Amino acid sequence: MKCSYCNRKAIYYQRHSGKHLCRKHFINDFEKRVRYAIKKYKMIESGDKIAIALSGGKDSVALAFALNRLYGKRKDVEFVAITIDEGIEGYRPPTVKIARKITSQLGIEHHVVSFKENFGMTLDEMVKLGDKKPCTYCGVFRKYLLNKTARQLGATKLATGHNLDDETQTILLNFLQADIERLARLVPQRVQKGLIIRIKPFREVYEKEVVIYNLLFGLPMDMNECPYSHFPVRAAVRDFLYDFENKYPGRKFSVMRSFEALIPCLKELYPQIDLNACEKCGEPTPKRVCQACVLLEELEKAKGKSMQMSK
Ligand code: SF4
């Protein structure tokens, strides 16, 4: 099959647009949609220093590469990458290696920040000590470190690799669980002291397109799954969306557009509350003490108990 734009051989059939795309036009289309999302939400502006949350997985690697291609030559925009090493044996070390490799290839300043150095224990150790789910510790401490490190590096925005599939799954999941407050958290934030604004430049591209983009540029890809990953409800929503999109191409965009239409209502229903500085660590929090400090205190207590028992 020929490309819909030229005489070259098509490598991808874009079902939602009905277009066949060759390598060149696939890349053009992909990057055009990334630029569109960036412009639409004013994600990158002159003077910005963008911290890229680079786990070393396929999405974040593609994100670092694409941002560097699209904005790397601009003198008024700067990039820095942050990798959080949670301390998940067998899973995180290979992706940290990939993150180091890609940043060195792209010439992007890179910082690896670990749970062990900052909290005194790895995620694997936290899971053994505490009674919470691994993703609870991981999510809270990762967000905490990303925000803190980005701010310390002087970043104005924090870019994550969430794609259209991730976003629509989260939107639908929140609807299905009637968790509208959590849905409102997806609304672009306003500037608040100490909090670095998050941006998602891949929110208009499908996950499979990210994979193809990586393949076309020969980017390193680690497709392993975290050993703690266990999301039965999200998996059901993902499968449903996948089937629905298969039957009716473009419906993931419909989910996104419906969400966007609701943004003004969500802002009114759940206005973003003013943040305080955590009484313990000074990081921004809606409460008196931030969630990271609360969890850390629980873990320290559990650690003390387990040490006493082993004496
Ligand atoms: Fe962290 Fe793994 Fe859970 Fe993802 S699946 S939040 S990496 S523990």
GROMACS .gro file of N, CA and C and ligand atoms in nm, residues 86 88 91-92 123 134-135 138-139 142 226 228-231, ligand 1:
model
   53
   86GLU      N    1   1.349   0.375   4.219
   86GLU     CA    2   1.270   0.337   4.338
   86GLU      C    3   1.337   0.226   4.417
   88ILE      N    4   1.367  -0.125   4.269
   88ILE     CA    5   1.287  -0.245   4.239
   88ILE      C    6   1.383  -0.341   4.171
   91TYR      N    7   1.399  -0.491   3.791
   91TYR     CA    8   1.315  -0.414   3.699
   91TYR      C    9   1.373  -0.276   3.669
   92ARG      N   10   1.411  -0.202   3.773
   92ARG     CA   11   1.454  -0.065   3.750
   92ARG      C   12   1.597  -0.051   3.695
  123LEU      N   13   1.214   0.069   4.750
  123LEU     CA   14   1.072   0.033   4.746
  123LEU      C   15   1.056  -0.112   4.790
  134PRO      N   16   0.233  -0.164   4.712
  134PRO     CA   17   0.358  -0.110   4.656
  134PRO      C   18   0.338   0.019   4.577
  135CYS      N   19   0.230   0.024   4.497
  135CYS     CA   20   0.208   0.142   4.413
  135CYS      C   21   0.175   0.266   4.495
  138CYS      N   22   0.518   0.382   4.600
  138CYS     CA   23   0.588   0.422   4.478
  138CYS      C   24   0.535   0.555   4.424
  139GLY      N   25   0.401   0.563   4.414
  139GLY     CA   26   0.338   0.683   4.357
  139GLY      C   27   0.367   0.807   4.440
  142ARG      N   28   0.758   0.884   4.449
  142ARG     CA   29   0.810   0.922   4.316
  142ARG      C   30   0.768   1.065   4.282
  226CYS      N   31   0.663  -0.395   3.557
  226CYS     CA   32   0.702  -0.388   3.699
  226CYS      C   33   0.644  -0.511   3.772
  228TYR      N   34   0.541  -0.536   4.059
  228TYR     CA   35   0.431  -0.499   4.150
  228TYR      C   36   0.305  -0.457   4.075
  229SER      N   37   0.316  -0.454   3.943
  229SER     CA   38   0.202  -0.404   3.865
  229SER      C   39   0.084  -0.502   3.872
  230HIS      N   40  -0.024  -0.457   3.930
  230HIS     CA   41  -0.143  -0.541   3.941
  230HIS      C   42  -0.264  -0.448   3.946
  231PHE      N   43  -0.321  -0.424   3.829
  231PHE     CA   44  -0.433  -0.329   3.822
  231PHE      C   45  -0.548  -0.395   3.746
  312SF4    FE1   46   0.562   0.181   4.093
  312SF4    FE2   47   0.559  -0.057   3.981
  312SF4    FE3   48   0.337   0.039   4.092
  312SF4    FE4   49   0.429   0.146   3.866
  312SF4     S1   50   0.352  -0.063   3.893
  312SF4     S2   51   0.355   0.257   4.046
  312SF4     S3   52   0.652   0.129   3.896
  312SF4     S4   53   0.527  -0.014   4.197
   0.00000   0.00000   0.00000
